[in-house]
PDB file of C-alpha atoms in Angstrom:
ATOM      1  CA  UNK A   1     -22.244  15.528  17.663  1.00 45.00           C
ATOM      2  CA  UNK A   2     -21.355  12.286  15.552  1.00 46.00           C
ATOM      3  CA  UNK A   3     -17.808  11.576  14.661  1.00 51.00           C
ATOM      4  CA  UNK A   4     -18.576  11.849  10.934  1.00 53.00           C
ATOM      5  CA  UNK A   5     -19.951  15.367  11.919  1.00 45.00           C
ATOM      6  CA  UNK A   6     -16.677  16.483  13.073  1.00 43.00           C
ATOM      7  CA  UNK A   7     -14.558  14.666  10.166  1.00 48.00           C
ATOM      8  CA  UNK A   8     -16.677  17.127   8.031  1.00 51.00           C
ATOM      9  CA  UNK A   9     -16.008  20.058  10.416  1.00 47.00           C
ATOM     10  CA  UNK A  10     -12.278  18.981  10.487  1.00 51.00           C
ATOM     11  CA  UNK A  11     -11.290  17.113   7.151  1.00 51.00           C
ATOM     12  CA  UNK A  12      -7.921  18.131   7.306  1.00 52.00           C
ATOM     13  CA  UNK A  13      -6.575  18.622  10.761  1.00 53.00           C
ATOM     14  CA  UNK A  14      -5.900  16.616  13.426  1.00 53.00           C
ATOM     15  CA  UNK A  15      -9.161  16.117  14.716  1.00 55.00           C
ATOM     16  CA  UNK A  16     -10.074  14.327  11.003  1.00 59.00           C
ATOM     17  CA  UNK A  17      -6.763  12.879  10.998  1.00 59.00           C
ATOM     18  CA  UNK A  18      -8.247  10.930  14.220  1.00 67.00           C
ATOM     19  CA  UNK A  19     -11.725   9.994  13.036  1.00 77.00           C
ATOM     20  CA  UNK A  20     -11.082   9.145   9.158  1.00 85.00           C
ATOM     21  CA  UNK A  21     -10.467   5.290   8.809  1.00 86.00           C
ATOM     22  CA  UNK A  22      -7.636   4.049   5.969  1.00 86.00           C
ATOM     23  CA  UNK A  23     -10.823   2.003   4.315  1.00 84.00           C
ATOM     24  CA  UNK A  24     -12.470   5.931   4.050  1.00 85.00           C
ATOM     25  CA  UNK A  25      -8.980   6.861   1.814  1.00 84.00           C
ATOM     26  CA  UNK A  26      -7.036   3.347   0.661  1.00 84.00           C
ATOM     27  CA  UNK A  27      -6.636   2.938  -3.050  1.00 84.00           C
ATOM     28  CA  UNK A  28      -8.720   0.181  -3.875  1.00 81.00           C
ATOM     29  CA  UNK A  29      -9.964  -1.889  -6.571  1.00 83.00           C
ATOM     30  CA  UNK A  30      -8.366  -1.049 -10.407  1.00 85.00           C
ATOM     31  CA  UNK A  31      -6.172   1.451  -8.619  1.00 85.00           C
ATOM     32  CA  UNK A  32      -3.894  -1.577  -6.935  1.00 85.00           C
ATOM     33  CA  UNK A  33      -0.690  -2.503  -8.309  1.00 89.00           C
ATOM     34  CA  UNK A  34      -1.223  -6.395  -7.541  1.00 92.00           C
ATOM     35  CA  UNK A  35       1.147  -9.155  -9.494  1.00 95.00           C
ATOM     36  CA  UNK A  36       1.985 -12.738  -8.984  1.00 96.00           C
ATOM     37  CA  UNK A  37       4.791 -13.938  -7.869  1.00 97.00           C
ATOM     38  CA  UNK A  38       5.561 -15.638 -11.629  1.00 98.00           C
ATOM     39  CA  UNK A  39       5.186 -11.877 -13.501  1.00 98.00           C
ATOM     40  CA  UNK A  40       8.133 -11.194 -15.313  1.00 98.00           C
ATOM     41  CA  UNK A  41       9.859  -7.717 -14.261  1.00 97.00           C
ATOM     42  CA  UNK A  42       8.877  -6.051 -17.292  1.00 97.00           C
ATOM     43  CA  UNK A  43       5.266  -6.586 -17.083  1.00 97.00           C
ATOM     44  CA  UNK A  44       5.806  -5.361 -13.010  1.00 97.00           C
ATOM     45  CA  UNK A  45       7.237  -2.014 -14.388  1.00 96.00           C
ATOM     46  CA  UNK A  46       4.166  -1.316 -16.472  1.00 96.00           C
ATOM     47  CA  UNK A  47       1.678  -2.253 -14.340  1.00 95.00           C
ATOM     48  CA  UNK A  48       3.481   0.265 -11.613  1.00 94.00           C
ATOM     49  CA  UNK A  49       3.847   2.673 -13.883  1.00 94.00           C
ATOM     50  CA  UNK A  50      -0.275   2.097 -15.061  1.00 94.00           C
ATOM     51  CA  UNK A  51      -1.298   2.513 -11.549  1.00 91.00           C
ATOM     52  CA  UNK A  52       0.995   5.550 -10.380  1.00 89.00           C
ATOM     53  CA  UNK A  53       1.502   4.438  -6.523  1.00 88.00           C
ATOM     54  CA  UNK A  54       5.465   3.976  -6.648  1.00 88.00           C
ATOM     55  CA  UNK A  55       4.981  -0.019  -4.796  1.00 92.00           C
ATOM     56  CA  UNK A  56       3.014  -2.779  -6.368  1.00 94.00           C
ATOM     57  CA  UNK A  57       2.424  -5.892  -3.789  1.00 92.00           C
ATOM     58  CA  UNK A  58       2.909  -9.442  -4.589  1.00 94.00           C
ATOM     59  CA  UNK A  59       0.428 -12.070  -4.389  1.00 92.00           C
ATOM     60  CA  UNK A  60       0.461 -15.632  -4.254  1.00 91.00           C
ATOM     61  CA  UNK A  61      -2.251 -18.009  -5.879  1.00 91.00           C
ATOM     62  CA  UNK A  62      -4.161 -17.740  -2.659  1.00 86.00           C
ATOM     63  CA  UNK A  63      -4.500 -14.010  -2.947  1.00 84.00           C
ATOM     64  CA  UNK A  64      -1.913 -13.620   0.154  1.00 86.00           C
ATOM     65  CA  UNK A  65      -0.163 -10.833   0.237  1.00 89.00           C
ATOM     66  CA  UNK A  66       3.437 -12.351   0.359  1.00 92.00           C
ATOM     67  CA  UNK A  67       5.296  -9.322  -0.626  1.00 94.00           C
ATOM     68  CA  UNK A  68       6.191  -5.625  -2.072  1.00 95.00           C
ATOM     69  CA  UNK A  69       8.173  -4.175  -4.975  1.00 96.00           C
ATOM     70  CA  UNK A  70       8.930  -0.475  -4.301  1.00 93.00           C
ATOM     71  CA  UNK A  71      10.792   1.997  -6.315  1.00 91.00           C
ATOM     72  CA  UNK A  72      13.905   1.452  -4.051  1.00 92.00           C
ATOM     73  CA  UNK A  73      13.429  -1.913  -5.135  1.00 95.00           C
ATOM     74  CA  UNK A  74      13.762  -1.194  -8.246  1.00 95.00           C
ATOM     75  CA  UNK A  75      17.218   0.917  -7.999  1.00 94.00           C
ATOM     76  CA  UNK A  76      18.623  -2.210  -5.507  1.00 94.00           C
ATOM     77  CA  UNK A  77      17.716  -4.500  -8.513  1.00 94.00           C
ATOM     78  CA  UNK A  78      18.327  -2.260 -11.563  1.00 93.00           C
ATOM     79  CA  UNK A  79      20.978  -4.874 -12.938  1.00 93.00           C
ATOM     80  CA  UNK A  80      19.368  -7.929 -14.995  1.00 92.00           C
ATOM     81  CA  UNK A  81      15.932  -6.004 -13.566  1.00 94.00           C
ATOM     82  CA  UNK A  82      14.312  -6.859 -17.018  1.00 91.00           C
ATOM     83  CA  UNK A  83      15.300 -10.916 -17.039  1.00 95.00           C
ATOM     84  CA  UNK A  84      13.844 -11.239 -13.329  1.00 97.00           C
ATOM     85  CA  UNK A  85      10.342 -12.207 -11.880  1.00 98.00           C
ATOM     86  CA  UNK A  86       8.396 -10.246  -8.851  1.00 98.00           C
ATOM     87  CA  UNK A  87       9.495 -12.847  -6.583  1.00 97.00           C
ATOM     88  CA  UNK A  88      12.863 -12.089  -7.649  1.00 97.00           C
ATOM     89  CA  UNK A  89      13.122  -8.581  -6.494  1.00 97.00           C
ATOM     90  CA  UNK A  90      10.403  -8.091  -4.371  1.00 97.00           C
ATOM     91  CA  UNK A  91      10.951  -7.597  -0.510  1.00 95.00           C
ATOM     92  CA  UNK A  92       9.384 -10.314   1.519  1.00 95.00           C
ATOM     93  CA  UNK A  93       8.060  -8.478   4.718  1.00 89.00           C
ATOM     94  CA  UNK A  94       5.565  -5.792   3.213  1.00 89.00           C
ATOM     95  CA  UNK A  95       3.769  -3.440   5.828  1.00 90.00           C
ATOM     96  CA  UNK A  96       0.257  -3.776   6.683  1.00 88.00           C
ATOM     97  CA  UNK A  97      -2.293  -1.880   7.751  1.00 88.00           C
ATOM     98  CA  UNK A  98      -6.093  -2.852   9.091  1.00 86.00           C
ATOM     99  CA  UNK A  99      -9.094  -1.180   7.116  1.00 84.00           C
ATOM    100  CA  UNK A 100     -10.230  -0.112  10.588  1.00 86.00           C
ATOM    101  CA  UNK A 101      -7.206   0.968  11.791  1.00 88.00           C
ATOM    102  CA  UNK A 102      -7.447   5.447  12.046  1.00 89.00           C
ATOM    103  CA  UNK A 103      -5.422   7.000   9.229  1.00 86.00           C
ATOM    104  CA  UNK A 104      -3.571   8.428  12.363  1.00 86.00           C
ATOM    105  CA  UNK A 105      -2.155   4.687  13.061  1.00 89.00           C
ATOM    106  CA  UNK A 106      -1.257   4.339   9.399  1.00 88.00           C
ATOM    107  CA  UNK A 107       0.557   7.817   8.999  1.00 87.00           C
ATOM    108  CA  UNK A 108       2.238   7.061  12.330  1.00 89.00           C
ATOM    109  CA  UNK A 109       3.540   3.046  11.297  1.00 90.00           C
ATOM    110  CA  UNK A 110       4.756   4.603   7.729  1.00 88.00           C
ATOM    111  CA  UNK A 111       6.949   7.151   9.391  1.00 88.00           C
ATOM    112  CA  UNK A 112       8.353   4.638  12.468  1.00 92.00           C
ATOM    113  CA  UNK A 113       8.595   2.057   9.316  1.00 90.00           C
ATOM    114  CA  UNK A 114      10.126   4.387   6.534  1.00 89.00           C
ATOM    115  CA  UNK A 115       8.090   3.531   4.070  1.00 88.00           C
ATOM    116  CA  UNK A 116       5.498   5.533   1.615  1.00 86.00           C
ATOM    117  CA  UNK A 117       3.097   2.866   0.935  1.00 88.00           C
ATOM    118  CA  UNK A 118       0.697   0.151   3.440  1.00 88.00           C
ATOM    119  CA  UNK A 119      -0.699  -2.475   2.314  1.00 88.00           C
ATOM    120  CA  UNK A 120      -4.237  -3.200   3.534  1.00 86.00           C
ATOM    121  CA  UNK A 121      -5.242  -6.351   4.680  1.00 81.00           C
ATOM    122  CA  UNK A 122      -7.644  -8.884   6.394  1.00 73.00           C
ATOM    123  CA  UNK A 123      -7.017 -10.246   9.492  1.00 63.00           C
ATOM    124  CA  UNK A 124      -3.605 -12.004  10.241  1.00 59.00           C
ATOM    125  CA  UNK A 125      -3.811 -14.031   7.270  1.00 56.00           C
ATOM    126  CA  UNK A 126      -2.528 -11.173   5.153  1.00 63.00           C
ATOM    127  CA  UNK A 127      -4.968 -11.564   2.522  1.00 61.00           C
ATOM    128  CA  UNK A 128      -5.321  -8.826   0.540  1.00 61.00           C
ATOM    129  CA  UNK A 129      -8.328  -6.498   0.817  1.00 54.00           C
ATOM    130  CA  UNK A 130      -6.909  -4.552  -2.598  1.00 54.00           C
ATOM    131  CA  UNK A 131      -6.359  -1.672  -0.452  1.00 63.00           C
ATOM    132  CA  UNK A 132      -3.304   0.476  -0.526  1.00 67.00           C
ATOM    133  CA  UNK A 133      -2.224   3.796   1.597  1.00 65.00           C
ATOM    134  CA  UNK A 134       0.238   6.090  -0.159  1.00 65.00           C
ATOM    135  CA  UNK A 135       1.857   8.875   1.213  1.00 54.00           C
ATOM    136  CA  UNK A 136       0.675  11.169  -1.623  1.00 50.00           C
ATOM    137  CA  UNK A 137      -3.066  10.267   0.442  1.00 50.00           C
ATOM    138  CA  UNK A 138      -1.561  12.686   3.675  1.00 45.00           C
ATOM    139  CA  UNK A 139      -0.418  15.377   0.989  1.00 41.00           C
ATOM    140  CA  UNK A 140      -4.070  17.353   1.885  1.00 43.00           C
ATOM    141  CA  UNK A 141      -3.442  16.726   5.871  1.00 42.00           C
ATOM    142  CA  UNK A 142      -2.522  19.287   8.452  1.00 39.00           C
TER     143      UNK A 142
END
């Protein structure tokens, strides 16, 4: 019996939890909140608000992933919010995930971490893969 046999025997216990990789269930593509450093606040809150995932990460020219504007963010930052830029308000050390890593590893790093959101990325360069785990993705999980 293959692994991708028992993900479909198991989607949505533990066993699945196991097999399933975060590239099987990232956001990707359209669906990521990514901004350069330079966007002004108000274009950040509509591009959050466009994509529905509650974080938006920061990018520099390079396509790095330098850092992460949450929804906390937000609150910590409400005053002069509108006359800043992403780099601005965004927090600087954004978590990271591996596409290979098991959506075990990522639900188990967002709890230790506190945070709802991981950021998926390519080696230790942190370049972005445009891949994002939310923890609205675990919402189906047992």
């Amino acid at each position: 019996m293959s692994n991708a046999h028992l993900r479909q025997l198991h989607p949505g216990g533990s066993i699945g939890l196991s097999l399933v990789t975060v590239a099987d269930i990232m956001h990707h593509g359209d669906a990521m909140p990514l901004v350069p450093l330079a966007m002004p606040m108000r274009e950040v809150l509509l591009e959050m608000t466009e994509k529905s995932l509650g974080i938006a990460g920061v990018v520099d020219r390079a396509g790095h992933l330098v850092g992460a504007i949450s929804d906390g963010d937000l609150r910590r930052h409400v005053h002069g919010l509108l006359t800043a830029c992403a780099e601005d308000v965004m927090t600087r050390t954004p978590r990271t995930v591996r596409a290979d890593a098991r959506a075990g590893e990522a639900l188990a790093i967002m709890s230790q971490e506190k945070v709802s959101a991981l950021f998926v990325v390519e080696g230790g360069n942190q370049t972005c893969r445009s891949g994002c785990c939310t923890c609205t993705i675990w919402a189906g999980w047992g």
